[in-house]
């Protein structure tokens, strides 16, 4: 039988450099100079089917051939499972891409001196290409015999069939490796996408946190600059800290000597404010430490609280459910004003930007606290002054008398509303003394108005007592003259009245003069309410000494007389006459009730919404 592949053998030159496609295919197949069970199986099949002593699965590399499948090769080549290219007949198969069979390599002048014949004893050779999925030749499946041999067509066909099966195995491995590589690439891409998404979410979170922090500072600068007292400040703090990292509780503690006093929320009572309203400066609490040391105190978790603070603090925070606490000192122009406490129920990592934003917000809070303390102090003094100016009502069994003073809704508006009541000298020994009553309103809502009110009240008393028989009109005329001469810038309204004790009719007599004031209301025993409309001009320095008149009216037993200031009936956008009519209906309905209850009902009904001006009510009842 003629030798197959004779012409390609004669035409072969040196093996060229391994191209990139072959390198990739060999790498993906995962075969090297190491025994591979699958490839060894193909070598064993060749020895059995072709009855040869040596069979190889040879893969050609750039500088050597590796033998992952091998049977019958002598040592040391068998141990190394690799041969130099000079020992490789398989390289001719790879270069030509065609099967090659040689009966006796010694008879070929080009092969006889080769190391294949000399060292390996490869006398007869048959080899068939092993390829990948694209037909690229990677190596050869070959059979070697130590004696000359003529290869039959059946033997060469069996070798080709085994080579095809070996190629299929290589292709399967390459495809699996490619699939695994693709899976690795996919997983790497997925991991990269997840990292990118995580980075994007983190950046979005940081951007949102930055916006929240900027919004916090903007709201703090706007909201806290408008506070009018500690209660108002505490109310605004409740909704100030929103957005990323919103605390579960924000507390305001104000320093007073060696204590911290918690300012409770006026609208939402928190359990903290039930249990702990005052803390001594030496208490083993984070807020007390912030006060003592004048610095920010941060407690990240319960372990830190246990390590650095007392058992009382630990038990308290456990009851409240707080885990993370940040205490910020509030510094004012005169020193430490208090501590702003922010608490979280879940562990919260306070980032550097968040701490900076909270510190800046605490600065605005400190300014608001300082302003509130100043206003509260000023208002307290003014309220005390005004309360001192209000008359203690005279005690008498002859009349029932009661009064109510209600400050304006805006506590800064210290008004000039007042009431007055005092006895006059009786006509004779043992007689019932007459009673002078006054309700007035000096224009203005400040300390000046309150001061002028005190002066006018005293001057009117003096004018009344200096002009027997104690005419209300005469006293008002004297007051007008005094105000036109003295440097008193006074404007306002008032009702000045005298109540004379019962005569033959059994009732009291009312004589009054009205200087531009809302009309008094009189309820008679039958429940009918009369509006006492008679009045003159108001008090004003530009009017000089106008003519004052007075009116007299008998008050039968059981009558109720109500005097009030305009803060009760005057509202912006409302009709004052309609409000006076409503007041008259309330007096008609409830006028028989005890006087304190009557005043309370009138105040509750007429003071909604809360008045923007002071309100004075004075009520008398004839027994």
XYZ file of C-alpha atoms in Angstrom:
623
model
C 0.000 0.000 0.000
C 1.373 3.480 -0.913
C 2.304 5.820 1.900
C -0.297 8.569 2.568
C 0.825 12.145 2.746
C 4.143 11.566 0.983
C 4.022 14.792 -0.983
C 3.236 17.045 2.032
C 6.111 15.529 3.939
C 8.510 16.314 1.192
C 7.168 19.867 0.928
C 7.390 20.728 4.627
C 9.644 23.453 5.857
C 10.260 24.612 9.439
C 7.217 25.034 11.681
C 6.170 28.677 11.588
C 5.418 30.839 14.600
C 2.256 29.839 16.430
C -0.589 32.195 15.537
C -2.820 33.850 18.070
C -5.867 31.726 17.264
C -4.018 28.483 17.991
C -2.592 29.850 21.234
C -6.062 30.853 22.391
C -7.514 27.447 21.449
C -4.780 25.553 23.302
C -5.211 27.772 26.347
C -8.977 27.217 26.370
C -8.562 23.428 25.948
C -6.630 23.443 29.210
C -4.164 20.720 28.114
C -0.469 20.810 29.004
C 2.536 18.552 29.633
C 0.568 16.651 32.233
C -1.423 13.458 32.063
C -5.035 13.971 31.128
C -7.353 10.976 31.738
C -9.455 11.672 28.658
C -6.500 12.062 26.344
C -4.782 8.989 27.799
C -7.952 7.033 27.005
C -7.697 8.002 23.335
C -4.039 6.889 23.302
C -5.005 3.509 24.791
C -7.732 3.059 22.191
C -5.174 3.657 19.421
C -2.824 1.009 20.813
C -5.653 -1.533 21.027
C -7.258 -0.848 17.652
C -4.049 -0.428 15.668
C -1.987 -2.863 17.798
C 0.955 -0.500 18.162
C 3.352 -0.101 21.120
C 3.232 3.698 21.186
C 0.281 6.123 20.797
C 0.269 9.868 21.405
C -2.129 12.802 21.627
C 0.361 15.486 20.593
C -0.378 19.224 20.742
C 2.143 21.498 19.026
C 3.318 24.587 20.849
C 5.713 27.326 19.781
C 8.851 25.588 21.035
C 7.778 22.030 21.890
C 5.080 19.441 21.652
C 3.143 18.408 24.775
C 1.657 14.957 25.251
C -1.509 15.081 27.460
C -2.356 11.594 26.091
C 0.427 9.020 25.870
C 1.055 5.243 25.940
C 4.384 3.415 25.465
C 6.829 6.318 25.244
C 10.243 5.491 26.784
C 11.769 7.421 29.628
C 12.692 10.161 30.276
C 10.234 11.474 27.679
C 7.336 9.586 29.304
C 7.844 11.389 32.598
C 8.215 14.806 31.016
C 5.294 14.291 28.592
C 6.931 16.802 26.317
C 9.260 16.579 23.310
C 11.192 19.160 21.385
C 9.855 19.978 17.949
C 12.891 18.269 16.455
C 11.458 14.950 17.735
C 8.008 15.561 16.312
C 6.645 13.946 13.207
C 3.324 15.404 14.310
C 4.488 18.878 13.318
C 4.193 17.811 9.672
C 0.546 16.904 10.283
C -0.093 20.274 11.876
C 1.653 22.219 9.125
C -0.112 20.379 6.305
C -3.462 19.829 8.026
C -3.586 16.386 6.397
C -3.160 12.819 7.756
C 0.326 11.358 7.415
C 1.393 7.679 7.326
C 4.972 6.398 6.924
C 5.892 2.702 6.707
C 9.617 3.063 7.454
C 11.084 6.421 8.454
C 14.627 4.997 8.104
C 14.185 4.591 4.379
C 13.456 8.341 3.980
C 16.698 10.280 3.564
C 15.122 13.358 5.260
C 13.735 11.488 8.235
C 16.382 8.818 8.817
C 18.866 11.056 10.665
C 16.070 12.608 12.730
C 15.876 12.140 16.516
C 12.395 10.617 16.160
C 13.919 7.533 14.576
C 17.172 7.556 16.456
C 15.979 8.153 20.052
C 12.326 7.207 20.088
C 12.514 4.266 17.727
C 9.688 5.685 15.620
C 10.093 3.506 12.533
C 6.470 3.380 11.328
C 4.213 6.439 11.896
C 0.541 7.236 11.300
C -0.971 10.558 12.401
C -4.285 12.341 11.902
C -4.992 16.055 12.666
C -6.842 17.045 15.831
C -8.823 20.286 15.299
C -10.982 22.826 17.142
C -14.496 23.924 16.198
C -13.278 26.219 13.426
C -11.074 23.540 11.804
C -7.833 24.939 13.168
C -5.257 22.082 13.562
C -3.991 21.944 17.138
C -2.040 18.695 17.030
C -2.290 15.068 16.017
C -3.473 11.695 17.231
C -0.703 9.337 16.162
C 0.425 5.703 16.280
C 4.119 4.618 16.264
C 5.711 1.241 15.705
C 9.336 0.216 16.257
C 9.413 -1.939 13.073
C 8.496 -1.200 9.468
C 4.797 -1.488 8.866
C 2.333 -1.077 6.101
C -0.808 0.697 7.423
C -4.058 -0.735 6.180
C -6.955 1.425 5.027
C -9.049 0.106 7.952
C -6.340 1.022 10.461
C -6.031 4.530 9.060
C -9.845 4.886 9.043
C -10.001 3.800 12.687
C -7.304 6.349 13.490
C -9.268 9.090 11.729
C -12.430 8.140 13.643
C -10.568 8.288 16.930
C -9.034 11.633 15.913
C -12.525 12.972 15.162
C -13.702 11.875 18.624
C -10.612 13.434 20.200
C -11.284 16.659 18.267
C -14.890 16.634 19.529
C -13.607 16.306 23.081
C -11.247 19.244 22.541
C -14.042 21.306 21.029
C -16.283 20.540 23.987
C -13.566 21.637 26.376
C -12.922 24.800 24.379
C -16.630 25.640 24.247
C -16.971 24.979 27.986
C -13.947 27.157 28.662
C -15.359 29.888 26.431
C -18.700 29.627 28.172
C -16.990 29.803 31.563
C -14.928 32.746 30.388
C -18.087 34.441 29.147
C -19.749 33.641 32.458
C -16.755 35.102 34.281
C -16.918 38.187 32.095
C -20.653 38.423 32.751
C -20.177 38.005 36.475
C -17.351 40.526 36.438
C -19.534 42.915 34.475
C -22.436 42.279 36.840
C -20.196 42.867 39.857
C -18.867 46.014 38.218
C -22.442 47.131 37.505
C -23.426 46.426 41.078
C -20.411 48.359 42.296
C -21.276 51.179 39.923
C -24.873 51.136 41.125
C -23.677 51.096 44.724
C -21.341 53.994 43.984
C -24.168 55.855 42.253
C -26.513 55.240 45.179
C -23.797 56.328 47.606
C -23.139 59.480 45.594
C -26.877 60.118 45.358
C -27.197 59.591 49.107
C -24.280 61.948 49.736
C -25.729 64.514 47.339
C -29.136 64.246 49.021
C -27.489 64.519 52.420
C -25.665 67.619 51.225
C -28.944 69.136 50.036
C -30.620 68.204 53.324
C -27.801 69.796 55.295
C -27.974 72.966 53.193
C -31.774 73.023 53.594
C -31.390 72.543 57.353
C -29.130 75.575 57.603
C -31.448 77.638 55.384
C -34.504 76.711 57.463
C -32.596 77.301 60.687
C -31.528 80.769 59.569
C -35.095 81.618 58.540
C -37.188 79.856 61.180
C -35.077 80.477 64.259
C -34.607 84.166 63.510
C -38.365 84.675 64.001
C -38.817 83.046 67.394
C -40.489 85.091 70.097
C -39.687 82.999 73.175
C -38.382 79.659 74.403
C -41.711 77.937 73.887
C -41.932 79.159 70.301
C -38.302 78.142 69.714
C -38.958 74.638 71.079
C -41.983 74.282 68.819
C -39.951 75.245 65.731
C -37.107 72.877 66.608
C -39.494 69.917 66.445
C -39.827 70.029 62.644
C -36.483 71.604 61.807
C -34.355 68.434 61.618
C -35.823 66.423 58.730
C -34.370 64.551 55.760
C -31.359 62.227 55.830
C -30.412 61.213 59.351
C -33.488 62.728 60.976
C -33.147 62.358 64.756
C -35.806 60.512 66.707
C -35.817 63.253 69.338
C -34.439 66.788 69.567
C -34.263 68.307 73.035
C -33.495 71.818 74.210
C -31.918 72.278 77.642
C -31.243 75.750 79.041
C -28.486 76.360 81.581
C -29.398 77.987 84.884
C -26.637 78.255 87.491
C -25.459 74.652 87.942
C -28.417 72.952 86.297
C -29.856 72.192 82.896
C -33.602 72.765 82.522
C -35.387 71.002 79.676
C -37.800 73.151 77.666
C -40.780 70.844 76.990
C -42.539 70.773 73.655
C -45.770 72.778 74.111
C -47.724 70.642 71.630
C -46.239 67.118 71.580
C -45.327 65.691 74.958
C -42.416 63.245 74.690
C -41.726 60.639 77.352
C -38.309 62.245 77.873
C -40.040 65.361 79.111
C -42.096 63.345 81.593
C -39.063 61.800 83.265
C -36.169 64.229 83.100
C -36.869 67.955 83.229
C -33.827 69.026 85.276
C -30.228 67.787 85.325
C -27.499 68.929 87.721
C -24.282 69.972 86.004
C -22.344 67.145 87.656
C -24.747 64.408 86.454
C -23.137 61.489 84.621
C -25.123 62.265 81.439
C -23.805 63.244 77.977
C -25.719 66.542 78.026
C -24.313 67.454 81.449
C -20.794 66.672 80.193
C -21.356 68.922 77.171
C -22.331 71.689 79.635
C -19.399 71.085 81.998
C -16.754 70.844 79.301
C -18.299 73.274 76.832
C -17.764 70.936 73.863
C -19.656 68.616 71.552
C -20.250 65.174 73.070
C -20.987 62.190 70.809
C -22.121 58.772 72.063
C -22.176 56.369 69.070
C -23.750 53.333 70.770
C -24.802 51.725 74.021
C -21.335 50.270 74.633
C -19.839 53.770 74.676
C -22.637 54.959 76.980
C -21.957 52.124 79.433
C -18.199 52.744 79.307
C -18.261 56.514 79.842
C -21.436 57.354 81.787
C -23.315 56.369 84.909
C -25.913 53.622 85.325
C -28.654 56.217 85.693
C -27.899 57.551 82.199
C -27.748 54.026 80.757
C -31.091 53.080 82.315
C -32.682 56.319 81.120
C -31.531 55.924 77.513
C -32.598 52.274 77.555
C -36.101 53.294 78.653
C -36.259 55.939 75.949
C -34.917 53.521 73.325
C -32.059 55.835 72.292
C -28.877 54.330 70.851
C -26.901 57.275 69.412
C -26.709 60.714 71.051
C -25.087 63.982 69.934
C -24.990 66.888 72.420
C -24.085 70.339 71.085
C -23.273 73.224 73.463
C -25.138 76.487 72.823
C -22.794 79.440 73.189
C -24.087 82.991 73.508
C -22.443 86.357 73.930
C -22.496 85.941 77.726
C -21.358 82.332 77.906
C -22.918 78.890 77.722
C -26.695 79.115 77.316
C -27.589 75.417 77.230
C -27.317 72.216 75.196
C -29.045 70.989 72.041
C -29.547 67.203 72.264
C -30.172 65.016 69.192
C -31.012 61.330 69.703
C -31.499 58.373 67.345
C -33.209 55.094 68.224
C -31.145 53.138 65.670
C -27.334 53.285 65.468
C -26.462 56.362 63.446
C -23.079 57.296 62.017
C -22.793 61.067 62.158
C -20.636 61.998 59.169
C -18.307 64.975 59.172
C -20.612 67.038 56.876
C -23.640 66.160 59.033
C -21.830 67.132 62.222
C -20.769 70.406 60.599
C -24.378 71.119 59.574
C -25.725 70.287 63.043
C -23.052 72.444 64.660
C -23.984 75.367 62.420
C -27.681 74.810 63.210
C -26.827 74.825 66.928
C -25.285 78.264 66.386
C -28.602 79.574 65.049
C -30.346 77.838 67.946
C -28.008 79.538 70.431
C -28.843 82.951 68.941
C -32.558 82.178 69.215
C -32.136 80.991 72.834
C -30.278 84.162 73.772
C -32.929 86.322 72.139
C -35.724 84.299 73.752
C -34.162 84.572 77.206
C -33.854 88.314 76.771
C -37.445 88.655 75.570
C -38.777 86.381 78.300
C -36.912 88.391 80.902
C -38.194 91.684 79.498
C -41.756 90.406 79.170
C -41.667 88.975 82.680
C -40.607 92.329 84.102
C -43.255 94.142 82.080
C -45.959 91.693 83.125
C -44.976 92.103 86.744
C -45.082 95.886 86.350
C -48.463 95.778 84.671
C -49.859 93.345 87.246
C -48.634 95.663 89.992
C -50.512 98.539 88.368
C -53.817 96.648 88.297
C -55.963 97.469 91.293
C -56.905 94.994 93.979
C -60.687 95.045 93.946
C -62.275 96.484 97.102
C -64.021 94.134 99.487
C -67.697 94.950 100.003
C -70.836 93.088 100.956
C -72.998 95.676 99.245
C -71.964 94.726 95.715
C -70.533 91.782 93.821
C -67.494 92.787 91.762
C -64.988 90.814 89.685
C -62.410 91.569 87.019
C -60.304 89.748 84.401
C -57.133 90.831 82.657
C -56.040 88.817 79.582
C -52.705 89.642 77.886
C -52.433 89.802 74.113
C -51.609 86.616 72.183
C -48.273 88.201 71.313
C -46.658 88.349 74.734
C -44.341 91.151 73.641
C -47.352 93.471 73.317
C -47.499 94.977 76.771
C -50.636 97.084 76.644
C -52.158 100.039 78.399
C -55.485 98.414 79.332
C -56.510 98.711 82.950
C -59.356 98.625 85.407
C -59.771 100.455 88.717
C -62.263 100.351 91.609
C -62.170 102.155 94.952
C -64.548 103.461 97.604
C -65.392 107.139 98.058
C -65.999 108.748 101.469
C -69.510 107.800 102.697
C -72.141 110.536 103.092
C -72.454 109.908 106.815
C -71.286 107.663 109.584
C -72.559 104.125 109.057
C -73.644 104.784 105.494
C -72.583 102.552 102.587
C -69.696 104.143 100.727
C -70.121 104.995 97.036
C -67.848 103.165 94.582
C -65.823 104.588 91.681
C -65.024 102.232 88.795
C -62.935 102.792 85.679
C -62.028 100.754 82.620
C -59.583 102.319 80.176
C -57.182 101.726 77.319
C -54.114 103.878 76.697
C -52.945 103.781 73.079
C -49.841 101.669 72.457
C -48.501 98.201 73.114
C -45.221 98.735 74.846
C -43.635 99.716 78.130
C -44.387 103.370 77.443
C -48.125 102.622 77.190
C -48.033 100.671 80.459
C -46.156 103.492 82.173
C -48.562 106.188 80.917
C -51.463 103.997 81.989
C -50.140 104.002 85.550
C -49.794 107.775 85.503
C -53.311 108.343 84.110
C -54.855 105.980 86.627
C -53.234 107.838 89.523
C -54.089 111.271 88.077
C -57.728 110.266 87.547
C -58.020 109.039 91.120
C -56.613 112.324 92.371
C -58.872 114.380 90.086
C -61.916 112.440 91.309
C -61.123 112.806 94.995
C -60.345 116.518 94.558
C -63.785 117.320 93.105
C -66.647 116.429 95.453
C -69.379 115.381 94.914
C -67.073 113.178 92.807
C -68.500 113.835 89.384
C -67.064 111.514 86.701
C -67.327 114.268 84.088
C -65.576 116.796 86.332
C -62.768 114.353 87.042
C -62.281 113.675 83.312
C -62.254 117.417 82.577
C -59.567 117.924 85.229
C -57.595 115.073 83.685
C -57.845 116.698 80.220
C -56.535 119.986 81.620
C -53.656 118.302 83.424
C -52.627 116.344 80.320
C -52.690 119.495 78.175
C -50.330 121.257 80.611
C -48.034 118.430 81.682
C -45.618 116.809 79.180
C -47.667 113.598 78.968
C -48.235 112.284 75.466
C -51.452 110.436 76.166
C -54.135 109.058 73.887
C -56.816 106.571 74.675
C -60.340 105.848 75.814
C -62.023 105.137 79.132
C -65.288 104.887 81.017
C -65.282 106.557 84.449
C -68.331 105.848 86.652
C -69.713 106.322 90.167
C -72.067 103.885 91.860
C -74.164 105.442 94.597
C -75.695 103.219 97.294
C -79.390 102.385 97.353
C -81.956 105.068 98.008
C -85.722 104.713 98.335
C -85.879 102.506 95.221
C -83.630 99.856 96.733
C -81.288 99.880 93.764
C -77.948 101.575 93.107
C -77.515 104.605 90.861
C -74.922 104.606 88.078
C -73.414 107.896 86.868
C -70.823 107.623 84.112
C -68.841 109.595 81.585
C -67.481 107.893 78.479
C -64.355 109.242 76.736
C -64.680 107.476 73.384
C -64.688 103.979 74.917
C -66.740 100.931 73.799
C -70.163 101.192 75.473
C -70.858 99.409 78.792
C -73.571 96.739 78.812
C -76.314 96.582 81.454
C -78.352 93.442 82.060
C -81.479 93.932 84.109
C -83.085 91.145 86.185
C -85.490 90.295 83.336
C -82.489 89.265 81.168
C -82.705 92.256 78.842
C -79.319 93.790 77.931
C -79.039 97.508 77.215
C -76.062 99.087 75.472
C -75.130 102.354 77.249
C -74.251 104.317 74.109
C -73.795 107.837 75.563
C -70.182 109.014 75.085
C -67.895 111.987 74.450
C -64.596 112.309 72.547
C -61.562 110.230 73.467
C -58.517 111.378 75.396
C -56.005 113.129 73.155
C -53.544 115.982 73.786
C -54.569 117.696 70.567
C -58.182 118.096 71.748
C -57.345 120.383 74.672
C -60.108 120.308 77.331
C -63.339 119.239 75.570
C -66.665 119.444 77.341
C -67.349 116.254 79.289
C -70.853 115.048 80.037
C -72.223 112.386 82.299
C -75.341 110.218 82.376
C -77.243 108.770 85.337
C -79.238 105.536 85.412
C -80.929 103.543 88.149
C -79.796 99.916 88.561
C -82.501 97.708 90.075
C -81.488 94.796 92.328
C -80.270 91.840 90.268
C -78.735 94.046 87.570
C -75.333 93.160 86.090
C -73.042 95.844 84.651
C -70.211 94.875 82.258
C -67.333 97.164 81.250
C -64.594 96.000 78.839
C -61.828 97.230 76.543
C -61.779 97.124 72.752
C -59.422 94.112 72.632
C -62.484 91.954 73.401
C -64.604 93.102 70.455
C -62.214 94.552 67.896
C -60.649 92.224 65.322
C -59.094 93.131 62.002
C -61.619 92.468 59.244
C -64.560 92.057 61.662
C -67.390 94.464 62.382
C -67.088 95.874 65.925
C -70.837 96.509 66.228
C -71.517 92.837 65.401
C -68.994 91.795 68.056
C -70.659 94.049 70.671
C -74.030 92.532 69.738
C -72.549 89.042 70.239
C -71.196 90.128 73.615
C -74.646 91.415 74.575
C -76.182 88.036 73.696
C -73.605 86.221 75.847
C -74.383 88.539 78.761
C -78.107 87.979 78.315
C -77.653 84.193 78.257
C -75.146 83.812 81.082
C -75.569 86.989 83.098
C -77.162 85.188 86.056
C -74.159 82.913 86.567
C -71.513 83.559 89.245
C -69.317 86.431 88.132
C -66.022 84.469 87.761
C -67.785 81.895 85.576
C -69.499 84.642 83.572
C -66.163 86.320 82.809
C -64.583 83.000 81.893
C -67.375 82.137 79.454
C -67.231 85.562 77.822
C -63.459 85.409 77.504
C -63.481 81.910 76.009
C -66.160 82.734 73.444
C -64.926 86.170 72.433
C -61.187 85.437 72.465
C -61.106 83.083 69.454
C -58.851 83.606 67.637
C -56.552 84.848 70.439
C -56.763 88.644 70.588
C -53.939 90.762 69.276
C -54.565 93.301 72.062
C -54.920 93.249 75.838
C -58.388 92.597 77.203
C -59.905 93.932 80.435
C -63.306 92.893 81.797
C -64.949 94.441 84.879
C -68.344 93.187 86.032
C -70.615 94.285 88.920
C -73.863 92.842 90.179
C -76.442 94.549 92.350
C -77.643 92.117 95.034
